[in-house]
GROMACS .gro file of C-alpha atoms in nm:
model
  209
    1MET     CA    1   9.400   2.660  13.909
    2ALA     CA    2   9.358   3.031  13.960
    3LYS     CA    3   9.737   3.074  13.965
    4ASP     CA    4   9.770   2.880  13.638
    5LYS     CA    5   9.507   3.101  13.474
    6ASP     CA    6   9.686   3.413  13.598
    7ARG     CA    7  10.015   3.284  13.457
    8LYS     CA    8   9.856   3.202  13.120
    9GLY     CA    9   9.687   3.541  13.112
   10GLY     CA   10  10.016   3.712  13.196
   11LYS     CA   11  10.201   3.523  12.921
   12GLN     CA   12   9.935   3.611  12.664
   13ALA     CA   13   9.952   3.977  12.761
   14GLU     CA   14  10.331   3.972  12.730
   15GLN     CA   15  10.309   3.810  12.387
   16GLN     CA   16  10.059   4.072  12.270
   17GLU     CA   17  10.285   4.351  12.398
   18ALA     CA   18  10.582   4.195  12.220
   19LYS     CA   19  10.389   4.176  11.892
   20ALA     CA   20  10.257   4.532  11.913
   21PRO     CA   21  10.510   4.803  11.815
   22ALA     CA   22  10.636   5.022  12.097
   23VAL     CA   23  10.560   5.336  11.898
   24ALA     CA   24  10.289   5.355  11.635
   25ARG     CA   25  10.421   5.438  11.291
   26HIS     CA   26  10.256   5.738  11.129
   27SER     CA   27  10.505   5.794  10.847
   28ALA     CA   28  10.247   5.700  10.583
   29LYS     CA   29  10.011   5.968  10.714
   30GLU     CA   30  10.270   6.239  10.775
   31THR     CA   31  10.282   6.518  10.519
   32PRO     CA   32  10.623   6.536  10.345
   33ARG     CA   33  10.833   6.837  10.439
   34LEU     CA   34  10.851   6.958  10.077
   35GLN     CA   35  10.472   6.954  10.048
   36LEU     CA   36  10.442   7.157  10.367
   37ARG     CA   37  10.703   7.400  10.236
   38PHE     CA   38  10.511   7.435   9.911
   39HIS     CA   39  10.190   7.536  10.089
   40LYS     CA   40  10.360   7.767  10.341
   41GLU     CA   41  10.631   7.934  10.131
   42VAL     CA   42  10.631   7.843   9.762
   43ALA     CA   43  10.261   7.888   9.682
   44PRO     CA   44  10.239   8.241   9.835
   45ALA     CA   45  10.561   8.339   9.657
   46LEU     CA   46  10.432   8.218   9.320
   47LEU     CA   47  10.096   8.385   9.380
   48LYS     CA   48  10.276   8.716   9.423
   49GLU     CA   49  10.529   8.656   9.144
   50PHE     CA   50  10.269   8.574   8.878
   51GLY     CA   51  10.016   8.832   9.001
   52LEU     CA   52   9.745   8.572   9.053
   53THR     CA   53   9.432   8.639   9.256
   54ASN     CA   54   9.307   8.283   9.286
   55PRO     CA   55   9.525   8.054   9.504
   56MET     CA   56   9.392   7.753   9.311
   57ALA     CA   57   9.558   7.889   8.995
   58VAL     CA   58   9.908   7.853   9.143
   59PRO     CA   59  10.098   7.584   8.948
   60HIS     CA   60  10.195   7.271   9.142
   61LEU     CA   61  10.335   6.924   9.088
   62HIS     CA   62  10.083   6.684   8.933
   63LYS     CA   63  10.283   6.361   8.902
   64ILE     CA   64  10.634   6.225   8.846
   65VAL     CA   65  10.694   5.943   8.599
   66VAL     CA   66  11.017   5.743   8.628
   67ASN     CA   67  11.086   5.532   8.320
   68MET     CA   68  11.371   5.282   8.281
   69GLY     CA   69  11.419   5.134   7.934
   70VAL     CA   70  11.598   4.801   7.905
   71GLY     CA   71  11.694   4.739   7.542
   72GLU     CA   72  11.860   4.407   7.623
   73ALA     CA   73  11.522   4.269   7.727
   74THR     CA   74  11.447   4.203   7.360
   75GLN     CA   75  11.723   3.938   7.360
   76ASN     CA   76  11.712   3.829   7.724
   77ALA     CA   77  11.391   3.877   7.923
   78LYS     CA   78  11.567   3.797   8.252
   79VAL     CA   79  11.749   4.134   8.259
   80LEU     CA   80  11.414   4.306   8.311
   81ASP     CA   81  11.365   4.162   8.660
   82PRO     CA   82  11.672   4.331   8.820
   83ALA     CA   83  11.581   4.660   8.650
   84ALA     CA   84  11.225   4.652   8.785
   85ASN     CA   85  11.358   4.552   9.126
   86GLU     CA   86  11.597   4.849   9.138
   87LEU     CA   87  11.329   5.088   9.016
   88GLY     CA   88  11.102   4.968   9.295
   89GLN     CA   89  11.376   5.032   9.553
   90ILE     CA   90  11.438   5.381   9.416
   91THR     CA   91  11.073   5.491   9.409
   92GLY     CA   92  10.922   5.281   9.688
   93GLN     CA   93  10.647   5.166   9.455
   94LYS     CA   94  10.601   4.854   9.242
   95PRO     CA   95  10.688   4.929   8.877
   96VAL     CA   96  10.470   4.853   8.577
   97VAL     CA   97  10.631   4.664   8.288
   98THR     CA   98  10.622   4.870   7.967
   99ARG     CA   99  10.568   4.694   7.634
  100ALA     CA  100  10.639   4.786   7.274
  101LYS     CA  101  10.343   4.948   7.099
  102LYS     CA  102  10.452   4.829   6.755
  103SER     CA  103  10.702   4.595   6.595
  104ILE     CA  104  11.036   4.733   6.471
  105ALA     CA  105  11.231   4.481   6.266
  106ALA     CA  106  11.556   4.681   6.271
  107PHE     CA  107  11.569   4.663   6.652
  108LYS     CA  108  11.428   4.309   6.668
  109VAL     CA  109  11.131   4.435   6.869
  110ARG     CA  110  10.792   4.269   6.849
  111GLU     CA  111  10.462   4.432   6.939
  112GLY     CA  112  10.371   4.366   7.303
  113GLN     CA  113  10.725   4.268   7.400
  114ALA     CA  114  10.847   4.385   7.743
  115ILE     CA  115  11.113   4.654   7.696
  116GLY     CA  116  11.127   4.842   8.028
  117ALA     CA  117  10.967   4.941   8.356
  118MET     CA  118  10.783   5.253   8.470
  119VAL     CA  119  10.652   5.404   8.792
  120THR     CA  120  10.404   5.692   8.828
  121LEU     CA  121  10.426   5.878   9.158
  122ARG     CA  122  10.155   6.099   9.301
  123GLY     CA  123  10.074   6.260   9.635
  124HIS     CA  124  10.311   6.206   9.927
  125ARG     CA  125  10.543   5.969   9.739
  126MET     CA  126  10.582   6.224   9.461
  127TYR     CA  127  10.693   6.500   9.700
  128GLU     CA  128  10.922   6.263   9.891
  129PHE     CA  129  11.088   6.146   9.568
  130PHE     CA  130  11.136   6.502   9.441
  131ASP     CA  131  11.284   6.604   9.778
  132ARG     CA  132  11.536   6.316   9.765
  133LEU     CA  133  11.611   6.386   9.399
  134VAL     CA  134  11.714   6.750   9.439
  135ASN     CA  135  11.876   6.728   9.783
  136ILE     CA  136  12.048   6.388   9.784
  137VAL     CA  137  12.060   6.225   9.440
  138LEU     CA  138  12.164   6.507   9.205
  139PRO     CA  139  12.450   6.628   9.430
  140ARG     CA  140  12.593   6.273   9.407
  141VAL     CA  141  12.635   6.304   9.029
  142ARG     CA  142  13.003   6.330   8.933
  143ASP     CA  143  13.108   6.682   8.824
  144PHE     CA  144  12.754   6.806   8.872
  145LYS     CA  145  12.707   7.165   8.755
  146GLY     CA  146  12.328   7.188   8.754
  147VAL     CA  147  12.050   7.059   8.530
  148SER     CA  148  11.959   7.202   8.192
  149THR     CA  149  11.686   7.466   8.161
  150LYS     CA  150  11.601   7.353   7.806
  151SER     CA  151  11.438   7.019   7.886
  152PHE     CA  152  11.082   7.154   7.904
  153ASP     CA  153  10.827   7.027   7.652
  154GLY     CA  154  10.643   7.355   7.595
  155ARG     CA  155  10.350   7.256   7.818
  156GLY     CA  156  10.509   7.300   8.159
  157ASN     CA  157  10.656   6.950   8.194
  158TYR     CA  158  11.024   6.880   8.259
  159THR     CA  159  11.222   6.565   8.171
  160LEU     CA  160  11.553   6.482   8.335
  161GLY     CA  161  11.783   6.204   8.216
  162LEU     CA  162  11.993   6.008   8.467
  163HIS     CA  163  12.269   5.781   8.337
  164ASP     CA  164  12.340   5.574   8.646
  165GLN     CA  165  12.114   5.420   8.912
  166LEU     CA  166  12.401   5.410   9.162
  167ILE     CA  167  12.352   5.778   9.245
  168PHE     CA  168  12.047   5.668   9.445
  169PRO     CA  169  12.155   5.568   9.797
  170GLU     CA  170  11.891   5.291   9.802
  171ILE     CA  171  12.091   5.092   9.545
  172SER     CA  172  12.374   4.871   9.674
  173TYR     CA  173  12.688   4.884   9.461
  174GLU     CA  174  12.766   4.514   9.519
  175LYS     CA  175  12.428   4.399   9.384
  176VAL     CA  176  12.441   4.597   9.058
  177ASP     CA  177  12.546   4.398   8.753
  178LYS     CA  178  12.522   4.680   8.500
  179GLN     CA  179  12.458   5.054   8.493
  180LYS     CA  180  12.106   5.149   8.386
  181GLY     CA  181  11.981   5.492   8.293
  182MET     CA  182  11.633   5.635   8.345
  183ASN     CA  183  11.417   5.932   8.257
  184VAL     CA  184  11.238   6.133   8.523
  185THR     CA  185  10.944   6.332   8.387
  186ILE     CA  186  10.801   6.596   8.621
  187VAL     CA  187  10.446   6.684   8.518
  188THR     CA  188  10.313   7.016   8.652
  189THR     CA  189   9.989   7.209   8.620
  190ALA     CA  190  10.175   7.515   8.486
  191LYS     CA  191  10.041   7.661   8.163
  192SER     CA  192  10.384   7.767   8.036
  193ASP     CA  193  10.747   7.662   8.065
  194ASP     CA  194  10.837   7.985   8.243
  195HIS     CA  195  10.585   7.918   8.519
  196ALA     CA  196  10.700   7.557   8.548
  197ARG     CA  197  11.065   7.665   8.562
  198SER     CA  198  10.988   7.909   8.842
  199LEU     CA  199  10.792   7.644   9.032
  200LEU     CA  200  11.073   7.388   9.014
  201LYS     CA  201  11.332   7.650   9.104
  202HIS     CA  202  11.136   7.745   9.417
  203LEU     CA  203  11.113   7.374   9.506
  204GLY     CA  204  11.492   7.343   9.491
  205MET     CA  205  11.569   7.217   9.139
  206PRO     CA  206  11.935   7.316   9.077
  207PHE     CA  207  11.918   7.472   8.730
  208ARG     CA  208  12.237   7.587   8.561
  209ALA     CA  209  12.310   7.957   8.583
   0.00000   0.00000   0.00000
């Protein structure tokens, strides 16, 4: 009887060890490398460049909004599901379905109709997405010569248009039925476009010369 209990206890212990991961995953708690670089290098450089005395006044990233409009959804609602799925793979976050605020007869759009998907990134996911965007995604654009410096809105926010989701390595070419574009809006705490431009440049945004 004692041997049977020992065997059962040993099997249970083995099963528990098999279920438990060999190494604990701390990726969700790890600070992204770009965020660390911002605090160690970028923030002090901006503090000196702008002549600021208060470190809290240094402009930083506030949020990144990725918006994918699907015009065909007005005729066929099923095309919205693949778009939202791809946006979720790109950002690592579940998208929110965007709906029309008012009816437009010329475009056959009714108020409240689903017309796209959107994701708002903050914190670690925001820095990780920005890091992938400037170091992996943009260099994959065909004939890439840098992004425009004129896409600021006058309040320190920058919007970048991407014409193809295939430039993201998370998207499988075989599973894509149609190319879909998206807008990436980078919202900063900068009070002017010049400060925002300098911030993004220090973070690695490849502006045109």
